[in-house]
Short mmCIF file of C-alpha atoms and ligand atoms in Angstrom, two decimals:
data_model
loop_
_atom_site.label_atom_id
_atom_site.label_comp_id
_atom_site.label_asym_id
_atom_site.label_seq_id
_atom_site.Cartn_x
_atom_site.Cartn_y
_atom_site.Cartn_z
CA MET S 1 26.87 14.65 51.10
CA VAL S 2 28.07 15.62 54.35
CA LEU S 3 25.12 14.24 56.47
CA PHE S 4 26.72 10.82 55.57
CA LEU S 5 29.36 11.44 58.23
CA GLU S 6 26.85 11.31 60.95
CA ILE S 7 25.16 7.88 60.01
CA ILE S 8 27.64 5.98 58.12
CA CYS S 9 28.43 3.57 60.91
CA CYS S 10 25.42 4.25 63.38
CA LEU S 11 23.28 1.47 63.25
CA GLN S 12 24.11 -2.22 62.63
CA GLY S 13 27.52 -0.86 61.77
CA CYS S 14 29.75 0.45 58.83
CA GLU S 15 27.86 -1.64 56.40
CA ALA S 16 25.89 0.80 54.17
CA SER S 17 22.51 -0.25 55.28
CA VAL S 18 21.34 3.47 55.26
CA LEU S 19 21.87 3.56 51.42
CA LEU S 20 19.24 0.68 50.73
CA ASP S 21 15.98 1.58 49.17
CA LYS S 22 13.91 -1.19 50.60
CA ALA S 23 10.28 -1.10 51.96
CA ASN S 24 10.67 -0.01 55.76
CA SER S 25 14.48 0.58 55.43
CA GLU S 26 16.48 3.14 57.62
CA LYS S 27 16.08 5.74 54.87
CA THR S 28 12.41 5.83 55.56
CA ALA S 29 12.61 6.46 59.28
CA PRO S 30 11.60 10.04 60.24
CA ILE S 31 14.84 10.98 61.76
CA ASN S 32 16.59 10.25 58.35
CA VAL S 33 14.16 12.24 55.92
CA ASN S 34 16.56 14.90 55.34
CA LEU S 35 19.56 12.75 54.31
CA HIS S 36 20.76 13.68 51.01
CA GLY S 37 23.69 13.07 48.87
CA PHE S 38 22.87 9.51 47.74
CA GLU S 39 23.24 10.28 44.06
CA ALA S 40 27.00 11.31 44.64
CA ILE S 41 27.54 7.58 46.24
CA ASP S 42 25.75 6.19 43.31
CA ALA S 43 28.12 8.16 40.97
CA ALA S 44 31.22 6.93 42.75
CA LYS S 45 29.97 3.37 42.80
CA ALA S 46 29.17 3.38 39.16
CA ALA S 47 32.72 4.66 38.23
CA VAL S 48 34.48 2.04 40.48
CA GLU S 49 32.04 -0.72 39.18
CA LYS S 50 33.17 0.34 35.74
CA ALA S 51 36.90 0.14 36.56
CA CYS S 52 36.90 -2.91 39.02
CA PRO S 53 33.44 -4.80 39.13
CA GLY S 54 32.48 -6.44 42.38
CA VAL S 55 35.53 -5.51 44.43
CA VAL S 56 34.81 -2.26 46.31
CA SER S 57 31.84 -2.18 48.80
CA CYS S 58 29.29 0.51 49.40
CA ALA S 59 30.53 0.58 52.91
CA ASP S 60 33.96 1.40 51.82
CA ILE S 61 32.97 4.01 49.36
CA LEU S 62 30.70 5.81 52.05
CA GLN S 63 34.16 5.83 54.23
CA TYR S 64 36.03 7.34 51.19
CA ALA S 65 33.35 9.86 50.54
CA ALA S 66 33.31 11.10 54.24
CA ARG S 67 37.12 11.59 54.25
CA ASP S 68 36.95 13.30 51.02
CA ALA S 69 34.17 15.67 52.04
CA VAL S 70 36.20 16.70 55.05
CA VAL S 71 39.24 17.45 52.77
CA LEU S 72 37.22 19.15 50.25
CA THR S 73 36.12 21.68 52.89
CA GLY S 74 39.45 22.18 54.52
CA GLY S 75 39.76 19.52 57.04
CA GLN S 76 42.68 17.21 57.67
CA SER S 77 42.94 13.91 55.63
CA TRP S 78 43.33 10.36 57.05
CA ASP S 79 43.98 6.89 55.63
CA VAL S 80 40.70 4.99 54.96
CA PHE S 81 41.16 1.27 55.88
CA ALA S 82 39.22 -0.75 53.20
CA GLY S 83 37.77 -4.29 52.90
CA ARG S 84 34.31 -3.81 54.44
CA ARG S 85 31.51 -5.75 53.09
CA ASP S 86 27.80 -4.47 52.74
CA GLY S 87 24.91 -5.58 54.82
CA THR S 88 21.67 -6.87 53.55
CA GLU S 89 19.37 -5.64 56.25
CA SER S 90 18.07 -2.31 56.98
CA ASN S 91 15.33 -1.56 59.57
CA ALA S 92 13.28 1.69 59.81
CA ALA S 93 12.69 1.20 63.50
CA GLU S 94 16.48 1.30 64.31
CA PRO S 95 17.33 4.69 63.90
CA ALA S 96 14.84 6.08 66.56
CA THR S 97 16.46 3.96 69.23
CA GLU S 98 20.36 4.24 68.16
CA LEU S 99 20.89 7.61 66.92
CA PRO S 100 21.73 10.63 69.15
CA LEU S 101 19.19 13.23 69.47
CA GLN S 102 19.76 17.08 69.91
CA THR S 103 17.55 17.04 73.08
CA MET S 104 19.76 14.46 74.78
CA THR S 105 21.71 15.29 77.99
CA VAL S 106 25.71 14.53 77.95
CA SER S 107 25.16 11.45 79.62
CA GLN S 108 22.54 10.22 77.27
CA LEU S 109 24.74 11.21 74.37
CA LEU S 110 27.76 9.34 76.13
CA SER S 111 25.52 6.20 76.21
CA VAL S 112 24.67 6.39 72.64
CA PHE S 113 28.21 6.69 71.43
CA ALA S 114 29.41 4.00 73.94
CA LEU S 115 26.95 1.55 71.86
CA LYS S 116 29.44 2.27 69.14
CA ASN S 117 32.51 1.76 71.17
CA LEU S 118 33.28 5.68 71.08
CA ASN S 119 34.09 7.43 74.24
CA ALA S 120 33.89 10.96 75.26
CA ALA S 121 36.98 12.16 73.46
CA HIS S 122 35.64 10.58 70.17
CA MET S 123 32.09 11.90 70.65
CA VAL S 124 33.29 15.49 71.25
CA ALA S 125 35.86 15.41 68.24
CA LEU S 126 33.09 13.88 65.94
CA SER S 127 30.58 16.39 66.96
CA GLY S 128 33.06 18.94 65.30
CA SER S 129 31.54 17.67 62.07
CA HIS S 130 28.79 20.36 62.93
CA SER S 131 31.77 22.81 61.78
CA ILE S 132 29.82 22.51 58.38
CA GLY S 133 26.30 22.00 57.23
CA VAL S 134 23.06 23.21 58.18
CA ALA S 135 20.06 22.10 60.45
CA HIS S 136 16.60 22.66 59.90
CA CYS S 137 14.66 24.98 62.28
CA SER S 138 12.67 22.23 63.59
CA PHE S 139 15.92 21.02 65.43
CA VAL S 140 16.34 24.37 67.19
CA THR S 141 12.78 25.97 67.54
CA ASP S 142 12.47 24.42 71.12
CA ARG S 143 15.45 26.67 72.28
CA LEU S 144 13.48 29.76 70.65
CA TYR S 145 9.70 29.17 71.40
CA PRO S 146 7.59 29.76 73.33
CA ASN S 147 10.48 31.01 75.76
CA ALA S 148 14.01 31.52 74.60
CA ASP S 149 16.86 29.61 76.02
CA SER S 150 18.32 32.15 78.58
CA SER S 151 21.70 30.84 77.86
CA ILE S 152 21.80 31.93 74.15
CA PRO S 153 23.52 35.59 73.84
CA ALA S 154 20.95 38.15 72.64
CA ASP S 155 22.69 38.68 69.11
CA LEU S 156 22.77 35.04 68.44
CA LEU S 157 18.98 34.60 69.70
CA ALA S 158 18.00 37.40 67.10
CA SER S 159 19.69 35.91 64.32
CA MET S 160 18.23 32.61 65.01
CA LYS S 161 14.74 33.99 65.28
CA ALA S 162 15.31 35.79 62.19
CA SER S 163 16.26 32.63 60.38
CA CYS S 164 13.43 30.62 62.06
CA PRO S 165 10.54 33.21 62.59
CA THR S 166 8.15 30.94 64.09
CA ALA S 167 8.19 27.43 65.71
CA ALA S 168 6.92 25.82 62.45
CA ALA S 169 9.64 27.44 60.47
CA THR S 170 11.01 24.96 57.89
CA THR S 171 14.08 27.02 56.74
CA GLN S 172 17.62 26.03 57.76
CA LEU S 173 20.56 27.68 59.79
CA ASN S 174 24.40 27.17 59.61
CA LEU S 175 25.81 24.95 62.25
CA ASP S 176 28.72 26.87 62.56
CA GLU S 177 27.83 30.71 62.56
CA GLN S 178 31.60 31.63 61.93
CA THR S 179 32.90 29.56 58.97
CA PRO S 180 29.97 27.33 57.83
CA ASN S 181 31.40 25.99 54.91
CA THR S 182 35.06 25.36 56.38
CA PHE S 183 35.81 22.23 58.30
CA ASP S 184 37.87 23.77 60.97
CA SER S 185 37.83 24.15 64.94
CA LYS S 186 35.43 27.23 65.16
CA TYR S 187 32.48 25.08 66.09
CA PHE S 188 34.38 24.48 69.42
CA ASP S 189 35.11 28.22 69.89
CA ASN S 190 31.30 28.76 69.28
CA ILE S 191 30.41 26.47 72.12
CA ILE S 192 33.02 28.04 74.52
CA ASN S 193 31.28 31.38 73.85
CA ASN S 194 27.76 29.73 74.43
CA ARG S 195 26.99 30.17 70.80
CA GLY S 196 26.66 26.17 69.90
CA LEU S 197 23.60 26.11 67.59
CA LEU S 198 21.95 22.70 68.63
CA ALA S 199 21.24 21.92 72.39
CA SER S 200 23.43 18.84 71.94
CA ASP S 201 26.32 21.31 70.82
CA GLN S 202 26.09 23.63 73.82
CA VAL S 203 25.26 20.92 76.20
CA LEU S 204 29.07 19.59 75.98
CA LEU S 205 30.04 22.27 78.03
CA ASP S 206 27.99 21.14 80.95
CA ASP S 207 30.00 18.04 81.85
CA SER S 208 33.63 18.39 82.90
CA LEU S 209 34.81 15.50 80.76
CA THR S 210 33.23 16.77 77.71
CA ALA S 211 33.99 20.57 78.25
CA SER S 212 37.73 19.65 78.61
CA GLU S 213 37.50 17.90 75.32
CA VAL S 214 35.81 20.92 73.82
CA GLN S 215 38.76 23.09 75.06
CA ALA S 216 41.41 20.35 73.58
CA ASN S 217 39.80 20.27 70.01
CA ASN S 218 39.52 24.12 69.86
CA GLY S 219 42.64 24.90 67.76
CA ALA S 220 45.15 23.11 65.87
CA ASN S 221 44.54 19.50 67.52
CA PHE S 222 40.97 19.26 65.91
CA GLY S 223 42.17 17.83 62.73
CA THR S 224 44.12 14.98 64.12
CA LYS S 225 41.44 14.27 66.96
CA PHE S 226 38.79 14.05 64.40
CA ALA S 227 40.83 11.89 61.97
CA GLN S 228 41.54 9.48 64.73
CA ALA S 229 37.87 9.34 66.08
CA MET S 230 36.79 8.75 62.45
CA VAL S 231 39.27 5.63 61.97
CA VAL S 232 37.91 4.08 65.39
CA MET S 233 34.18 4.87 64.29
CA ALA S 234 35.04 3.26 60.87
CA ARG S 235 35.91 -0.03 62.58
CA TYR S 236 32.39 -0.43 64.28
CA GLN S 237 30.83 -3.95 63.25
CA VAL S 238 32.55 -4.34 59.91
CA LEU S 239 31.53 -7.16 57.99
CA ILE S 240 34.36 -9.11 56.48
CA ASP S 241 35.20 -12.56 54.97
CA ASN S 242 31.90 -14.00 53.78
CA ALA S 243 29.72 -11.84 55.81
CA GLY S 244 27.34 -9.52 53.71
CA GLU S 245 28.04 -8.93 50.06
CA ILE S 246 29.54 -6.48 47.64
CA ARG S 247 26.44 -4.81 46.29
CA THR S 248 26.50 -3.72 42.45
CA ASN S 249 24.21 -0.89 43.12
CA CYS S 250 24.20 0.56 46.58
CA ARG S 251 20.47 0.94 46.82
CA ASN S 252 19.73 -2.77 46.31
CA THR S 253 20.89 -6.02 47.72
CA LEU S 254 22.23 -8.58 45.05
C1 HEM R 1 26.27 14.50 69.31
C2 HEM R 1 25.36 13.90 68.72
C3 HEM R 1 24.84 14.44 67.57
C4 HEM R 1 23.50 15.00 67.36
C5 HEM R 1 22.46 15.05 68.39
C6 HEM R 1 23.38 15.46 66.10
C7 HEM R 1 22.18 16.04 65.50
C8 HEM R 1 22.16 16.64 64.29
C9 HEM R 1 21.16 17.49 63.70
C10 HEM R 1 19.79 17.71 64.67
C11 HEM R 1 21.42 17.93 62.43
C12 HEM R 1 20.56 18.79 61.51
C13 HEM R 1 19.80 17.81 60.83
C14 HEM R 1 18.67 18.46 59.70
O1 HEM R 1 18.56 19.44 59.66
O2 HEM R 1 18.29 17.55 59.06
C15 HEM R 1 22.73 17.59 62.29
C16 HEM R 1 23.43 17.81 61.14
C17 HEM R 1 24.64 17.47 60.83
N1 HEM R 1 25.39 16.38 61.49
FE1 HEM R 1 24.95 15.78 63.33
N2 HEM R 1 24.40 15.37 65.36
C18 HEM R 1 25.41 14.54 66.24
C19 HEM R 1 26.51 14.18 65.80
C20 HEM R 1 27.28 14.08 64.50
C21 HEM R 1 28.46 13.48 64.32
C22 HEM R 1 29.04 12.39 65.16
C23 HEM R 1 28.69 13.79 63.00
C24 HEM R 1 29.80 13.24 62.01
C25 HEM R 1 30.96 12.49 62.45
C26 HEM R 1 27.63 14.72 62.41
C27 HEM R 1 27.50 15.25 61.36
C28 HEM R 1 26.62 16.28 60.89
C29 HEM R 1 26.58 16.96 59.63
C30 HEM R 1 27.78 16.97 58.80
C31 HEM R 1 25.45 17.71 59.79
C32 HEM R 1 25.15 18.60 58.57
C33 HEM R 1 24.22 18.03 57.37
C34 HEM R 1 23.81 19.01 56.27
O3 HEM R 1 24.35 19.89 56.17
O4 HEM R 1 23.01 18.50 55.34
N3 HEM R 1 26.65 14.89 63.59
N4 HEM R 1 23.18 16.79 63.26
#
């Protein structure tokens, strides 16, 4: 379920368009093929519909699910502001132009986040989501083959190559080598020690502004900074009043 953290508000806003099972929807875009956990959202929606039909949107359920995934893995909680409505459009072409890529420079990443009204501090704190979860080898093999990224420490390089033995490997690696199942600030400690997994994690140290945010998140302040950034992201292009709809099934428009 955790991958929802990354994309819940990325495209047209926090309006659950990523859940729609339409022809040519966002879900069908190549960059989204590894998204998973949709059945957990279906189960939550079914339970909420049973108790209180037609009131809680899929967009709000995604926000609660993201918060609860963080709390269940040891992260800090936050209040989710509800009242969003669901979008009815979903376009497969959008993810390619609006989602951040692991190959981007800091300035490219900042531009993508700025489109969602998120600044450098928000971007770095939100990247702390990579404190849990995994990446498929295809997102790191360009750091390994044919020539290894010389900034990767030798022992980490050996373990990355063991997990991804060839450039075509389809296996996965933990995003946080220290505490892969706990939502904590070790992700930032990894970066400070040149042990970030994705190029887009490690690149945060290249720019003085993002580097100082990496330092600021490495420790007890991470929980609060992440929670605050999630609240800001969750406000992006929210549908209210008569806009959109409250879906009965998160996969289909009414
Ligand atoms: C800074 C720009 C970002 C880039 C370039 C990026 C890229 C990636 C990539 C390539 C993966 C591996 C996907 C796969 O193997 O299928 C991943 C995983 C993940 N990302 Fe990001 N991400 C970014 C920001 C974020 C943000 C802002 C969040 C949440 C707020 C987030 C949450 C996650 C999570 C939870 C996973 C693990 C998924 C799993 O275990 O299934 N990422 N990200």
